[in-house]
Amino acid sequence: MVICRVSSALKESNHPTRWYPFAVTGINVTAFLIELIDEHLLDMKLYRLADNGAANDQDDDLNAGLIQLHDFYATIFTRFNQLWVDTNPRDVMAFPSIFQSLKNDIRRSGAGRARAHAKKKQYKRGHATKNRARDVDQIQDDLRVEKVTGKHLTFEMDEDLPGLGQFYCTPCGRHFIDTKTRDVHLKTKVHKRRLKDVAQKQYTQKEAMQGAGKGIETYKRAHSKKSDDMDDI
């Protein structure tokens, strides 16, 4: 079936008026597949077993993955061929724009892993906050702790942090690889701007609740209690 589809594309590429370079198309499809693999957008398709049954060993898994890869290659090629025929370009110079249009369409449709968690709120929330920096109010709390204790924040040795986590800038909430790099950072506009930010009044949870319309407002009495008692008399 795959051979038939590619053969049909080969025949169409030799059309007298709307021909396109068959070999160049294959090279572009291969390069596009490599991009999708590097971006982990084909994981679901590559790990899917062949239709003839579940794989029992590593060789079967490899063969099943190759079959899926070849099938997806043929699918992209035939989709380009159909898009080329439907577009009916004036000459071969339209090849880059048409192929780019195909790439965008495949990415939007979701080639694999990128769309696997599209509707999972927990995944979205975790992905959005994975590398979230510390907020200004959190940094203000850290600075208050440093002021009370009279010592800079210290961290345990961590190989995943720059400089093993031993060169930390508290106002910016960033780790640096060594003292020299941190000292250079202390002279930058980014650091000075952050110093102005943390010097402002701290944003409290009470203000957040009021902004959301959940705060408890207190009103002053229009008349004093003494005047109310006089009215009763």
C-alpha positions as protocol buffer text, in pm:
chain_id: "A"
residue {
  index: 1
  type: MET
  ca { x: 0 y: 0 z: 0 }
}
residue {
  index: 2
  type: VAL
  ca { x: 285 y: 237 z: 86 }
}
residue {
  index: 3
  type: ILE
  ca { x: 457 y: 156 z: -244 }
}
residue {
  index: 4
  type: CYS
  ca { x: 138 y: 232 z: -435 }
}
residue {
  index: 5
  type: ARG
  ca { x: 100 y: 572 z: -268 }
}
residue {
  index: 6
  type: VAL
  ca { x: 461 y: 670 z: -336 }
}
residue {
  index: 7
  type: SER
  ca { x: 437 y: 542 z: -693 }
}
residue {
  index: 8
  type: SER
  ca { x: 134 y: 762 z: -746 }
}
residue {
  index: 9
  type: ALA
  ca { x: 329 y: 1060 z: -611 }
}
residue {
  index: 10
  type: LEU
  ca { x: 621 y: 977 z: -843 }
}
residue {
  index: 11
  type: LYS
  ca { x: 386 y: 974 z: -1139 }
}
residue {
  index: 12
  type: GLU
  ca { x: 235 y: 1307 z: -1037 }
}
residue {
  index: 13
  type: SER
  ca { x: 580 y: 1464 z: -993 }
}
residue {
  index: 14
  type: ASN
  ca { x: 646 y: 1406 z: -1364 }
}
residue {
  index: 15
  type: HIS
  ca { x: 336 y: 1597 z: -1470 }
}
residue {
  index: 16
  type: PRO
  ca { x: 412 y: 1814 z: -1777 }
}
residue {
  index: 17
  type: THR
  ca { x: 286 y: 2140 z: -1620 }
}
residue {
  index: 18
  type: ARG
  ca { x: 276 y: 2103 z: -1240 }
}
residue {
  index: 19
  type: TRP
  ca { x: 583 y: 1884 z: -1188 }
}
residue {
  index: 20
  type: TYR
  ca { x: 793 y: 1906 z: -872 }
}
residue {
  index: 21
  type: PRO
  ca { x: 1138 y: 1766 z: -775 }
}
residue {
  index: 22
  type: PHE
  ca { x: 1067 y: 1419 z: -636 }
}
residue {
  index: 23
  type: ALA
  ca { x: 1414 y: 1363 z: -483 }
}
residue {
  index: 24
  type: VAL
  ca { x: 1422 y: 1709 z: -322 }
}
residue {
  index: 25
  type: THR
  ca { x: 1081 y: 1642 z: -173 }
}
residue {
  index: 26
  type: GLY
  ca { x: 1209 y: 1319 z: -18 }
}
residue {
  index: 27
  type: ILE
  ca { x: 1506 y: 1503 z: 135 }
}
residue {
  index: 28
  type: ASN
  ca { x: 1276 y: 1768 z: 282 }
}
residue {
  index: 29
  type: VAL
  ca { x: 1040 y: 1506 z: 422 }
}
residue {
  index: 30
  type: THR
  ca { x: 1334 y: 1326 z: 587 }
}
residue {
  index: 31
  type: ALA
  ca { x: 1461 y: 1651 z: 739 }
}
residue {
  index: 32
  type: PHE
  ca { x: 1112 y: 1728 z: 868 }
}
residue {
  index: 33
  type: LEU
  ca { x: 1087 y: 1383 z: 1025 }
}
residue {
  index: 34
  type: ILE
  ca { x: 1417 y: 1443 z: 1206 }
}
residue {
  index: 35
  type: GLU
  ca { x: 1280 y: 1771 z: 1341 }
}
residue {
  index: 36
  type: LEU
  ca { x: 968 y: 1597 z: 1472 }
}
residue {
  index: 37
  type: ILE
  ca { x: 1177 y: 1322 z: 1634 }
}
residue {
  index: 38
  type: ASP
  ca { x: 1408 y: 1575 z: 1801 }
}
residue {
  index: 39
  type: GLU
  ca { x: 1105 y: 1761 z: 1935 }
}
residue {
  index: 40
  type: HIS
  ca { x: 954 y: 1432 z: 2064 }
}
residue {
  index: 41
  type: LEU
  ca { x: 646 y: 1484 z: 1851 }
}
residue {
  index: 42
  type: LEU
  ca { x: 655 y: 1133 z: 1707 }
}
residue {
  index: 43
  type: ASP
  ca { x: 696 y: 934 z: 2028 }
}
residue {
  index: 44
  type: MET
  ca { x: 341 y: 803 z: 2024 }
}
residue {
  index: 45
  type: LYS
  ca { x: 370 y: 689 z: 1663 }
}
residue {
  index: 46
  type: LEU
  ca { x: 717 y: 535 z: 1692 }
}
residue {
  index: 47
  type: TYR
  ca { x: 630 y: 336 z: 2004 }
}
residue {
  index: 48
  type: ARG
  ca { x: 302 y: 210 z: 1866 }
}
residue {
  index: 49
  type: LEU
  ca { x: 319 y: -159 z: 1776 }
}
residue {
  index: 50
  type: ALA
  ca { x: 243 y: -291 z: 1432 }
}
residue {
  index: 51
  type: ASP
  ca { x: -110 y: -398 z: 1345 }
}
residue {
  index: 52
  type: ASN
  ca { x: -19 y: -766 z: 1325 }
}
residue {
  index: 53
  type: GLY
  ca { x: 5 y: -812 z: 1702 }
}
residue {
  index: 54
  type: ALA
  ca { x: 203 y: -714 z: 2008 }
}
residue {
  index: 55
  type: ALA
  ca { x: 581 y: -738 z: 1997 }
}
residue {
  index: 56
  type: ASN
  ca { x: 748 y: -999 z: 2215 }
}
residue {
  index: 57
  type: ASP
  ca { x: 1112 y: -890 z: 2213 }
}
residue {
  index: 58
  type: GLN
  ca { x: 1335 y: -593 z: 2142 }
}
residue {
  index: 59
  type: ASP
  ca { x: 1381 y: -679 z: 1773 }
}
residue {
  index: 60
  type: ASP
  ca { x: 1006 y: -684 z: 1721 }
}
residue {
  index: 61
  type: ASP
  ca { x: 976 y: -346 z: 1894 }
}
residue {
  index: 62
  type: LEU
  ca { x: 1244 y: -203 z: 1665 }
}
residue {
  index: 63
  type: ASN
  ca { x: 1081 y: -343 z: 1352 }
}
residue {
  index: 64
  type: ALA
  ca { x: 741 y: -214 z: 1459 }
}
residue {
  index: 65
  type: GLY
  ca { x: 885 y: 132 z: 1517 }
}
residue {
  index: 66
  type: LEU
  ca { x: 1054 y: 133 z: 1177 }
}
residue {
  index: 67
  type: ILE
  ca { x: 731 y: 29 z: 1009 }
}
residue {
  index: 68
  type: GLN
  ca { x: 549 y: 316 z: 1178 }
}
residue {
  index: 69
  type: LEU
  ca { x: 825 y: 558 z: 1075 }
}
residue {
  index: 70
  type: HIS
  ca { x: 815 y: 443 z: 712 }
}
residue {
  index: 71
  type: ASP
  ca { x: 438 y: 467 z: 707 }
}
residue {
  index: 72
  type: PHE
  ca { x: 445 y: 820 z: 848 }
}
residue {
  index: 73
  type: TYR
  ca { x: 712 y: 917 z: 592 }
}
residue {
  index: 74
  type: ALA
  ca { x: 488 y: 793 z: 311 }
}
residue {
  index: 75
  type: THR
  ca { x: 190 y: 975 z: 464 }
}
residue {
  index: 76
  type: ILE
  ca { x: 376 y: 1308 z: 469 }
}
residue {
  index: 77
  type: PHE
  ca { x: 497 y: 1255 z: 113 }
}
residue {
  index: 78
  type: THR
  ca { x: 151 y: 1174 z: -21 }
}
residue {
  index: 79
  type: ARG
  ca { x: -4 y: 1464 z: 171 }
}
residue {
  index: 80
  type: PHE
  ca { x: 245 y: 1697 z: 9 }
}
residue {
  index: 81
  type: ASN
  ca { x: 165 y: 1547 z: -330 }
}
residue {
  index: 82
  type: GLN
  ca { x: -208 y: 1602 z: -276 }
}
residue {
  index: 83
  type: LEU
  ca { x: -149 y: 1957 z: -151 }
}
residue {
  index: 84
  type: TRP
  ca { x: 65 y: 2030 z: -455 }
}
residue {
  index: 85
  type: VAL
  ca { x: -202 y: 1898 z: -690 }
}
residue {
  index: 86
  type: ASP
  ca { x: -478 y: 2094 z: -514 }
}
residue {
  index: 87
  type: THR
  ca { x: -273 y: 2414 z: -515 }
}
residue {
  index: 88
  type: ASN
  ca { x: -174 y: 2371 z: -881 }
}
residue {
  index: 89
  type: PRO
  ca { x: 117 y: 2617 z: -861 }
}
residue {
  index: 90
  type: ARG
  ca { x: 239 y: 2812 z: -1159 }
}
residue {
  index: 91
  type: ASP
  ca { x: 597 y: 2686 z: -1132 }
}
residue {
  index: 92
  type: VAL
  ca { x: 835 y: 2496 z: -905 }
}
residue {
  index: 93
  type: MET
  ca { x: 935 y: 2816 z: -721 }
}
residue {
  index: 94
  type: ALA
  ca { x: 624 y: 2769 z: -506 }
}
residue {
  index: 95
  type: PHE
  ca { x: 776 y: 2453 z: -353 }
}
residue {
  index: 96
  type: PRO
  ca { x: 915 y: 2615 z: -30 }
}
residue {
  index: 97
  type: SER
  ca { x: 591 y: 2791 z: 61 }
}
residue {
  index: 98
  type: ILE
  ca { x: 373 y: 2486 z: -9 }
}
residue {
  index: 99
  type: PHE
  ca { x: 598 y: 2253 z: 189 }
}
residue {
  index: 100
  type: GLN
  ca { x: 608 y: 2499 z: 480 }
}
residue {
  index: 101
  type: SER
  ca { x: 229 y: 2510 z: 473 }
}
residue {
  index: 102
  type: LEU
  ca { x: 223 y: 2131 z: 501 }
}
residue {
  index: 103
  type: LYS
  ca { x: 464 y: 2138 z: 796 }
}
residue {
  index: 104
  type: ASN
  ca { x: 251 y: 2394 z: 979 }
}
residue {
  index: 105
  type: ASP
  ca { x: -62 y: 2189 z: 919 }
}
residue {
  index: 106
  type: ILE
  ca { x: 99 y: 1871 z: 1054 }
}
residue {
  index: 107
  type: ARG
  ca { x: 224 y: 2052 z: 1364 }
}
residue {
  index: 108
  type: ARG
  ca { x: -118 y: 2205 z: 1430 }
}
residue {
  index: 109
  type: SER
  ca { x: -291 y: 1870 z: 1392 }
}
residue {
  index: 110
  type: GLY
  ca { x: -60 y: 1723 z: 1657 }
}
residue {
  index: 111
  type: ALA
  ca { x: 198 y: 1469 z: 1547 }
}
residue {
  index: 112
  type: GLY
  ca { x: 222 y: 1293 z: 1881 }
}
residue {
  index: 113
  type: ARG
  ca { x: 337 y: 1379 z: 2227 }
}
residue {
  index: 114
  type: ALA
  ca { x: 275 y: 1753 z: 2197 }
}
residue {
  index: 115
  type: ARG
  ca { x: -101 y: 1692 z: 2188 }
}
residue {
  index: 116
  type: ALA
  ca { x: -107 y: 1393 z: 2421 }
}
residue {
  index: 117
  type: HIS
  ca { x: -168 y: 1608 z: 2730 }
}
residue {
  index: 118
  type: ALA
  ca { x: -346 y: 1898 z: 2562 }
}
residue {
  index: 119
  type: LYS
  ca { x: -665 y: 1862 z: 2769 }
}
residue {
  index: 120
  type: LYS
  ca { x: -506 y: 1769 z: 3102 }
}
residue {
  index: 121
  type: LYS
  ca { x: -524 y: 2069 z: 3334 }
}
residue {
  index: 122
  type: GLN
  ca { x: -278 y: 1916 z: 3578 }
}
residue {
  index: 123
  type: TYR
  ca { x: -19 y: 1873 z: 3302 }
}
residue {
  index: 124
  type: LYS
  ca { x: -72 y: 2230 z: 3180 }
}
residue {
  index: 125
  type: ARG
  ca { x: -32 y: 2369 z: 3531 }
}
residue {
  index: 126
  type: GLY
  ca { x: 279 y: 2165 z: 3600 }
}
residue {
  index: 127
  type: HIS
  ca { x: 436 y: 2252 z: 3267 }
}
residue {
  index: 128
  type: ALA
  ca { x: 368 y: 2624 z: 3313 }
}
residue {
  index: 129
  type: THR
  ca { x: 516 y: 2637 z: 3665 }
}
residue {
  index: 130
  type: LYS
  ca { x: 805 y: 2393 z: 3616 }
}
residue {
  index: 131
  type: ASN
  ca { x: 1070 y: 2665 z: 3586 }
}
residue {
  index: 132
  type: ARG
  ca { x: 879 y: 2944 z: 3757 }
}
residue {
  index: 133
  type: ALA
  ca { x: 1100 y: 3198 z: 3934 }
}
residue {
  index: 134
  type: ARG
  ca { x: 1030 y: 3318 z: 4285 }
}
residue {
  index: 135
  type: ASP
  ca { x: 773 y: 3596 z: 4311 }
}
residue {
  index: 136
  type: VAL
  ca { x: 857 y: 3937 z: 4452 }
}
residue {
  index: 137
  type: ASP
  ca { x: 663 y: 3879 z: 4775 }
}
residue {
  index: 138
  type: GLN
  ca { x: 852 y: 3552 z: 4833 }
}
residue {
  index: 139
  type: ILE
  ca { x: 1183 y: 3731 z: 4781 }
}
residue {
  index: 140
  type: GLN
  ca { x: 1073 y: 4000 z: 5026 }
}
residue {
  index: 141
  type: ASP
  ca { x: 1015 y: 3726 z: 5284 }
}
residue {
  index: 142
  type: ASP
  ca { x: 1366 y: 3591 z: 5216 }
}
residue {
  index: 143
  type: LEU
  ca { x: 1517 y: 3936 z: 5261 }
}
residue {
  index: 144
  type: ARG
  ca { x: 1327 y: 3978 z: 5588 }
}
residue {
  index: 145
  type: VAL
  ca { x: 1470 y: 3649 z: 5713 }
}
residue {
  index: 146
  type: GLU
  ca { x: 1821 y: 3762 z: 5619 }
}
residue {
  index: 147
  type: LYS
  ca { x: 1766 y: 4091 z: 5802 }
}
residue {
  index: 148
  type: VAL
  ca { x: 1647 y: 3918 z: 6118 }
}
residue {
  index: 149
  type: THR
  ca { x: 1919 y: 3652 z: 6124 }
}
residue {
  index: 150
  type: GLY
  ca { x: 2195 y: 3876 z: 5991 }
}
residue {
  index: 151
  type: LYS
  ca { x: 2309 y: 3599 z: 5756 }
}
residue {
  index: 152
  type: HIS
  ca { x: 2268 y: 3529 z: 5386 }
}
residue {
  index: 153
  type: LEU
  ca { x: 2055 y: 3237 z: 5275 }
}
residue {
  index: 154
  type: THR
  ca { x: 2255 y: 2917 z: 5245 }
}
residue {
  index: 155
  type: PHE
  ca { x: 2182 y: 2608 z: 5038 }
}
residue {
  index: 156
  type: GLU
  ca { x: 2307 y: 2253 z: 5049 }
}
residue {
  index: 157
  type: MET
  ca { x: 2537 y: 2130 z: 4774 }
}
residue {
  index: 158
  type: ASP
  ca { x: 2319 y: 2056 z: 4472 }
}
residue {
  index: 159
  type: GLU
  ca { x: 2474 y: 1934 z: 4147 }
}
residue {
  index: 160
  type: ASP
  ca { x: 2165 y: 2044 z: 3953 }
}
residue {
  index: 161
  type: LEU
  ca { x: 2216 y: 2411 z: 4047 }
}
residue {
  index: 162
  type: PRO
  ca { x: 2477 y: 2648 z: 3900 }
}
residue {
  index: 163
  type: GLY
  ca { x: 2782 y: 2664 z: 4124 }
}
residue {
  index: 164
  type: LEU
  ca { x: 2635 y: 2379 z: 4332 }
}
residue {
  index: 165
  type: GLY
  ca { x: 2392 y: 2634 z: 4478 }
}
residue {
  index: 166
  type: GLN
  ca { x: 2661 y: 2822 z: 4673 }
}
residue {
  index: 167
  type: PHE
  ca { x: 2649 y: 3158 z: 4491 }
}
residue {
  index: 168
  type: TYR
  ca { x: 2297 y: 3295 z: 4532 }
}
residue {
  index: 169
  type: CYS
  ca { x: 2156 y: 3642 z: 4470 }
}
residue {
  index: 170
  type: THR
  ca { x: 1862 y: 3679 z: 4707 }
}
residue {
  index: 171
  type: PRO
  ca { x: 1691 y: 3988 z: 4552 }
}
residue {
  index: 172
  type: CYS
  ca { x: 1685 y: 3820 z: 4208 }
}
residue {
  index: 173
  type: GLY
  ca { x: 1635 y: 3463 z: 4331 }
}
residue {
  index: 174
  type: ARG
  ca { x: 1910 y: 3332 z: 4101 }
}
residue {
  index: 175
  type: HIS
  ca { x: 2209 y: 3101 z: 4139 }
}
residue {
  index: 176
  type: PHE
  ca { x: 2544 y: 3171 z: 3971 }
}
residue {
  index: 177
  type: ILE
  ca { x: 2844 y: 2956 z: 3883 }
}
residue {
  index: 178
  type: ASP
  ca { x: 3097 y: 3151 z: 4093 }
}
residue {
  index: 179
  type: THR
  ca { x: 3155 y: 3468 z: 4293 }
}
residue {
  index: 180
  type: LYS
  ca { x: 3294 y: 3661 z: 3997 }
}
residue {
  index: 181
  type: THR
  ca { x: 2983 y: 3600 z: 3787 }
}
residue {
  index: 182
  type: ARG
  ca { x: 2759 y: 3702 z: 4074 }
}
residue {
  index: 183
  type: ASP
  ca { x: 2959 y: 4021 z: 4133 }
}
residue {
  index: 184
  type: VAL
  ca { x: 2923 y: 4115 z: 3767 }
}
residue {
  index: 185
  type: HIS
  ca { x: 2549 y: 4054 z: 3796 }
}
residue {
  index: 186
  type: LEU
  ca { x: 2525 y: 4286 z: 4098 }
}
residue {
  index: 187
  type: LYS
  ca { x: 2632 y: 4578 z: 3874 }
}
residue {
  index: 188
  type: THR
  ca { x: 2375 y: 4516 z: 3602 }
}
residue {
  index: 189
  type: LYS
  ca { x: 2052 y: 4706 z: 3544 }
}
residue {
  index: 190
  type: VAL
  ca { x: 1853 y: 4387 z: 3591 }
}
residue {
  index: 191
  type: HIS
  ca { x: 1974 y: 4355 z: 3950 }
}
residue {
  index: 192
  type: LYS
  ca { x: 1924 y: 4724 z: 4027 }
}
residue {
  index: 193
  type: ARG
  ca { x: 1572 y: 4713 z: 3886 }
}
residue {
  index: 194
  type: ARG
  ca { x: 1492 y: 4415 z: 4105 }
}
residue {
  index: 195
  type: LEU
  ca { x: 1620 y: 4603 z: 4411 }
}
residue {
  index: 196
  type: LYS
  ca { x: 1359 y: 4872 z: 4340 }
}
residue {
  index: 197
  type: ASP
  ca { x: 1089 y: 4608 z: 4301 }
}
residue {
  index: 198
  type: VAL
  ca { x: 1159 y: 4438 z: 4633 }
}
residue {
  index: 199
  type: ALA
  ca { x: 1181 y: 4775 z: 4811 }
}
residue {
  index: 200
  type: GLN
  ca { x: 813 y: 4839 z: 4744 }
}
residue {
  index: 201
  type: LYS
  ca { x: 535 y: 4756 z: 4988 }
}
residue {
  index: 202
  type: GLN
  ca { x: 476 y: 4383 z: 5001 }
}
residue {
  index: 203
  type: TYR
  ca { x: 165 y: 4251 z: 4831 }
}
residue {
  index: 204
  type: THR
  ca { x: -38 y: 4063 z: 5092 }
}
residue {
  index: 205
  type: GLN
  ca { x: -297 y: 3789 z: 5074 }
}
residue {
  index: 206
  type: LYS
  ca { x: -556 y: 4032 z: 5211 }
}
residue {
  index: 207
  type: GLU
  ca { x: -509 y: 4259 z: 4909 }
}
residue {
  index: 208
  type: ALA
  ca { x: -537 y: 3960 z: 4679 }
}
residue {
  index: 209
  type: MET
  ca { x: -867 y: 3858 z: 4838 }
}
residue {
  index: 210
  type: GLN
  ca { x: -1000 y: 4211 z: 4806 }
}
residue {
  index: 211
  type: GLY
  ca { x: -898 y: 4223 z: 4441 }
}
residue {
  index: 212
  type: ALA
  ca { x: -1095 y: 3903 z: 4382 }
}
residue {
  index: 213
  type: GLY
  ca { x: -1400 y: 4050 z: 4555 }
}
residue {
  index: 214
  type: LYS
  ca { x: -1370 y: 3819 z: 4855 }
}
residue {
  index: 215
  type: GLY
  ca { x: -1246 y: 4068 z: 5110 }
}
residue {
  index: 216
  type: ILE
  ca { x: -1436 y: 4186 z: 5417 }
}
residue {
  index: 217
  type: GLU
  ca { x: -1487 y: 4560 z: 5405 }
}
residue {
  index: 218
  type: THR
  ca { x: -1543 y: 4760 z: 5721 }
}
residue {
  index: 219
  type: TYR
  ca { x: -1742 y: 5083 z: 5709 }
}
residue {
  index: 220
  type: LYS
  ca { x: -1724 y: 5375 z: 5949 }
}
residue {
  index: 221
  type: ARG
  ca { x: -2039 y: 5475 z: 6125 }
}
residue {
  index: 222
  type: ALA
  ca { x: -2207 y: 5778 z: 5972 }
}
residue {
  index: 223
  type: HIS
  ca { x: -2300 y: 5901 z: 6319 }
}
residue {
  index: 224
  type: SER
  ca { x: -2128 y: 5842 z: 6646 }
}
residue {
  index: 225
  type: LYS
  ca { x: -2286 y: 5612 z: 6899 }
}
residue {
  index: 226
  type: LYS
  ca { x: -2340 y: 5902 z: 7138 }
}
residue {
  index: 227
  type: SER
  ca { x: -2553 y: 6093 z: 6887 }
}
residue {
  index: 228
  type: ASP
  ca { x: -2762 y: 5780 z: 6827 }
}
residue {
  index: 229
  type: ASP
  ca { x: -2836 y: 5757 z: 7199 }
}
residue {
  index: 230
  type: MET
  ca { x: -2945 y: 6121 z: 7205 }
}
residue {
  index: 231
  type: ASP
  ca { x: -3189 y: 6055 z: 6921 }
}
residue {
  index: 232
  type: ASP
  ca { x: -3349 y: 5777 z: 7122 }
}
residue {
  index: 233
  type: ILE
  ca { x: -3417 y: 6019 z: 7408 }
}
